[in-house]
Coordinates of C-alpha atoms in Angstrom, one line a residue:
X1 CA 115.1 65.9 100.1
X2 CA 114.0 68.0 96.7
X3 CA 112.9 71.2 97.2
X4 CA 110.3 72.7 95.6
X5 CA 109.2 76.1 94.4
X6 CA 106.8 77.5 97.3
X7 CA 102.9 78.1 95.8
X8 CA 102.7 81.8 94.8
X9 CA 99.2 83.7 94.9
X10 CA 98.7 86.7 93.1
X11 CA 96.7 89.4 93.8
X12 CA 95.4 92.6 92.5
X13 CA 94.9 95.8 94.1
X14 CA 93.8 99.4 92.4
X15 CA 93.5 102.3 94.0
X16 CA 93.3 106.4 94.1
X17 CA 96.2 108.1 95.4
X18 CA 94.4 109.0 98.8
X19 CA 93.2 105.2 99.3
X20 CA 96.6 103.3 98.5
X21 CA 98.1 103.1 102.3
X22 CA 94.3 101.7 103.5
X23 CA 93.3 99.2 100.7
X24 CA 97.4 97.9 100.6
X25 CA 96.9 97.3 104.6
X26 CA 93.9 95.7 104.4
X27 CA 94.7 92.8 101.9
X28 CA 98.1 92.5 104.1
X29 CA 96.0 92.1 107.3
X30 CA 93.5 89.7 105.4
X31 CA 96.7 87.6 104.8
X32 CA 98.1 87.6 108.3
X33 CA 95.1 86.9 109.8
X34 CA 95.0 83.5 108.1
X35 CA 98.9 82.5 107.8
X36 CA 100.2 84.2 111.2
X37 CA 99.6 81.3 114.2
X38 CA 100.8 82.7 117.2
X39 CA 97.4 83.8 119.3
X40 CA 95.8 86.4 118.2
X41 CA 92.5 88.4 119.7
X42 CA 90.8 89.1 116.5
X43 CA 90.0 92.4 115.3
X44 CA 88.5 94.1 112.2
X45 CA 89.2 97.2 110.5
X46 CA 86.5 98.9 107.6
X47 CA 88.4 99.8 103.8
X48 CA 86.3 101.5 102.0
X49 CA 82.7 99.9 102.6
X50 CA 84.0 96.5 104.0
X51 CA 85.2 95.2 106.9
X52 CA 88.5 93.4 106.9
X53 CA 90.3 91.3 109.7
X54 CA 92.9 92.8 111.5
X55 CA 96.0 91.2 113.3
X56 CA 96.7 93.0 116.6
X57 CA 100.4 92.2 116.6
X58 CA 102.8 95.4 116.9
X59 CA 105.2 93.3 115.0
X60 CA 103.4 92.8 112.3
X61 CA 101.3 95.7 112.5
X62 CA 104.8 97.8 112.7
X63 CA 106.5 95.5 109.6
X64 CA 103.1 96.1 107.1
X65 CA 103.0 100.0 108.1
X66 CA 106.2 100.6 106.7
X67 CA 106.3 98.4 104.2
X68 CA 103.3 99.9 103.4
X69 CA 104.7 104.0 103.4
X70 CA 107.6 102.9 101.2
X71 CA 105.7 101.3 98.7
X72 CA 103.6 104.8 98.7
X73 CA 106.6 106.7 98.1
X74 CA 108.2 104.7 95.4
X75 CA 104.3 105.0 93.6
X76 CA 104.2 108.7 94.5
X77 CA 107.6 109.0 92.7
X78 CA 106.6 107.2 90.1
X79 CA 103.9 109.6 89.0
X80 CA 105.5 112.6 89.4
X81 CA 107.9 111.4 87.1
X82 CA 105.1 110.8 84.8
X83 CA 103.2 114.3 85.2
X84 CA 106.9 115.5 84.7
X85 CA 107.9 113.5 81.5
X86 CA 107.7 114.5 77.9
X87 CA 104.5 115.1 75.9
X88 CA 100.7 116.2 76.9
X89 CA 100.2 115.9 80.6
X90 CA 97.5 113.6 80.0
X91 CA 100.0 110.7 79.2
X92 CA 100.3 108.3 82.0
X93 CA 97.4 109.7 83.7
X94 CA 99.2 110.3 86.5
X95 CA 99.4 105.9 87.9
X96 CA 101.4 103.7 88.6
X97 CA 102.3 100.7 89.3
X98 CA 104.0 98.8 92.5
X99 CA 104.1 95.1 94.0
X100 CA 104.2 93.9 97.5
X101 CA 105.1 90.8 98.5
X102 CA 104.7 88.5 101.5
X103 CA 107.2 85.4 102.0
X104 CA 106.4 83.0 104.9
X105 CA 109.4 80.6 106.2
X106 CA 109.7 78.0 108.0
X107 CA 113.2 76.7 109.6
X108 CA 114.8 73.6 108.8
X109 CA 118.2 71.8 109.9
X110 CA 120.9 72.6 107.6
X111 CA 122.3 69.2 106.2
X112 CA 125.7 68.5 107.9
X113 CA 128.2 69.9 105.0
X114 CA 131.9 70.2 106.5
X115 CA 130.5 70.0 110.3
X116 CA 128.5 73.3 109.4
X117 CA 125.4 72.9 111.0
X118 CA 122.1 75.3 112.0
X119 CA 119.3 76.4 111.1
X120 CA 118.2 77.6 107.2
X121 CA 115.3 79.3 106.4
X122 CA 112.9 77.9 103.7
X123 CA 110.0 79.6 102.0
X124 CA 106.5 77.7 101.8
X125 CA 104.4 80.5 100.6
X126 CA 104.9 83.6 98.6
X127 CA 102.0 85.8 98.4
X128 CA 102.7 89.1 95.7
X129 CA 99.9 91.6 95.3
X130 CA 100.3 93.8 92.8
X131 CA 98.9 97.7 92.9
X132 CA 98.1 99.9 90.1
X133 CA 97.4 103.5 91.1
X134 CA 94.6 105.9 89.2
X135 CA 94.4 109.3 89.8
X136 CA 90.7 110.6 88.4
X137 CA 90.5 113.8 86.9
X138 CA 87.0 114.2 87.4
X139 CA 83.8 113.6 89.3
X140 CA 82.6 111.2 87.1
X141 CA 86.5 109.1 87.0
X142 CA 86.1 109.8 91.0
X143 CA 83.0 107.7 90.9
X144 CA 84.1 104.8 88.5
X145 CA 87.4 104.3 90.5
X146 CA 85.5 104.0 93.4
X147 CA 83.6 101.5 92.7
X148 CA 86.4 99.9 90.9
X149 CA 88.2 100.0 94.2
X150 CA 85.5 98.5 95.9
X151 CA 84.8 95.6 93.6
X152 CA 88.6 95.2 93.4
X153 CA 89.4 94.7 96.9
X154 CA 86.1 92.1 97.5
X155 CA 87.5 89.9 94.7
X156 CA 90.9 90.0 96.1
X157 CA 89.7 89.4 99.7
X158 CA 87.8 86.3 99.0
X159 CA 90.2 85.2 96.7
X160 CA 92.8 84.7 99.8
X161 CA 90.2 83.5 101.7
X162 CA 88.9 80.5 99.2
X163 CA 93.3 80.7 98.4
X164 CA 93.7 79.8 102.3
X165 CA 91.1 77.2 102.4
X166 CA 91.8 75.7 99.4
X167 CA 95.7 75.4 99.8
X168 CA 96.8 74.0 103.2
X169 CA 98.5 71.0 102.7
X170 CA 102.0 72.8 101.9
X171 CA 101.8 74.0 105.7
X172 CA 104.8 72.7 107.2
X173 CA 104.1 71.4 110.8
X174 CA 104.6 74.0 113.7
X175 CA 108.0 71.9 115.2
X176 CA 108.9 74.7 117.7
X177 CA 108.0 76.5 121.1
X178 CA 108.1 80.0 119.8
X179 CA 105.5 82.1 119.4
X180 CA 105.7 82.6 116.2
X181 CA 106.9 79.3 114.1
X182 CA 107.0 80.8 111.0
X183 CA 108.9 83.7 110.2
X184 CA 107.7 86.2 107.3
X185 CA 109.1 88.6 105.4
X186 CA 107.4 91.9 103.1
X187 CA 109.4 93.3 100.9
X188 CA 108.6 95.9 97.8
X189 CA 109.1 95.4 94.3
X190 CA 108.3 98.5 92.1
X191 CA 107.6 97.2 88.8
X192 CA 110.6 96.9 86.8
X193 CA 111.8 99.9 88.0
X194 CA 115.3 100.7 89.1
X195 CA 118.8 98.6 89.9
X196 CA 118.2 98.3 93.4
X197 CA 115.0 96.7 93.0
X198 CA 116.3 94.4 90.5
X199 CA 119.1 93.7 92.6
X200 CA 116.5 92.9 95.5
X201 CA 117.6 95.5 98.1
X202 CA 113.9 96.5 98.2

């Protein structure tokens, strides 16, 4: 059997410094809530001046908070590097720039090669959202960004949800007992940034 690329959805978050861990969380949540199947109670959680679903899942909710605090940290780093480079202070603004991505698997039966057999896992849906980071200087920036923010993370929230709707033949079928068939994965990518990120150890 051929195997295919996995569909990737790209999606675009912007944010102030301050708002990066909730608006990040949010779009992560959105995501769970329509590709994690175990059962669920569902829950909602307010970003900025919407209300988002929520999956009440310490797993989960444990795996997206610290994915989450690292991907803050490398962003953080980021711009003090920036406010810290050469030149006028103004250059770089003080942003940055981060991905997160979200990989969900499903497990297959290796093929039989020398009597080696188990179980291999197989991605059927990569989800990358990409973050760039603005740090106003004034009161009038503060406004703009906010309602960039705002407008930003609406679009990217019904994008997944007409994304999920609109792409659901790729599911694979749920072929276990576990309470979770399909396992997922976030990692961080800071963009093009560093050896260790190329090398995929984040």
């Amino acid at each position: 059997m051929e195997q295919r690329n996995p569909p990737e959805f790209i999606l675009e978050a912007f944010a102030d410094p301050t708002s990066v861990p909730d608006i990040v969380r949010g779009i992560l949540h959105t995501i769970f809530f329509h590709r994690f199947f175990p059962s669920v109670l569902p829950q909602t959680r307010d970003v900025l001046d919407l209300t988002l679903p929520y999956v009440a899942d310490a797993e989960v909710e444990t795996m997206i908070d610290q994915r989450t605090t690292t991907l803050v940290r490398q962003l953080e780093i980021e711009r003090t590097q920036t406010h810290a480079g050469p030149g006028p202070a103004s250059i770089g603004n003080g942003s940055g720039r981060g991905q997160i991505a979200v990989q969900f698997f499903e497990k297959r039966r290796r093929k039989a090669w020398y009597n080696v057999r188990g179980e291999e896992e197989v991605c059927w849906e990569r989800w990358t959202v990409k973050v760039t980071v603005a740090e106003p200087r004034t009161e009038s920036e503060r406004a703009k960004v906010r309602k960039a923010m705002e407008s930003t993370l609406a679009s990217t929230v019904m994008k997944v949800v007409t994304l999920v709707n609109a792409h659901k033949d790729h599911i694979p079928p749920i072929t276990t007992t576990e309470s979770n068939p399909f396992p997922y994965q976030i990692s961080i990518n800071q963009k093009e940034s560093g050896w260790a990120t190329r090398m995929g150890i984040y």
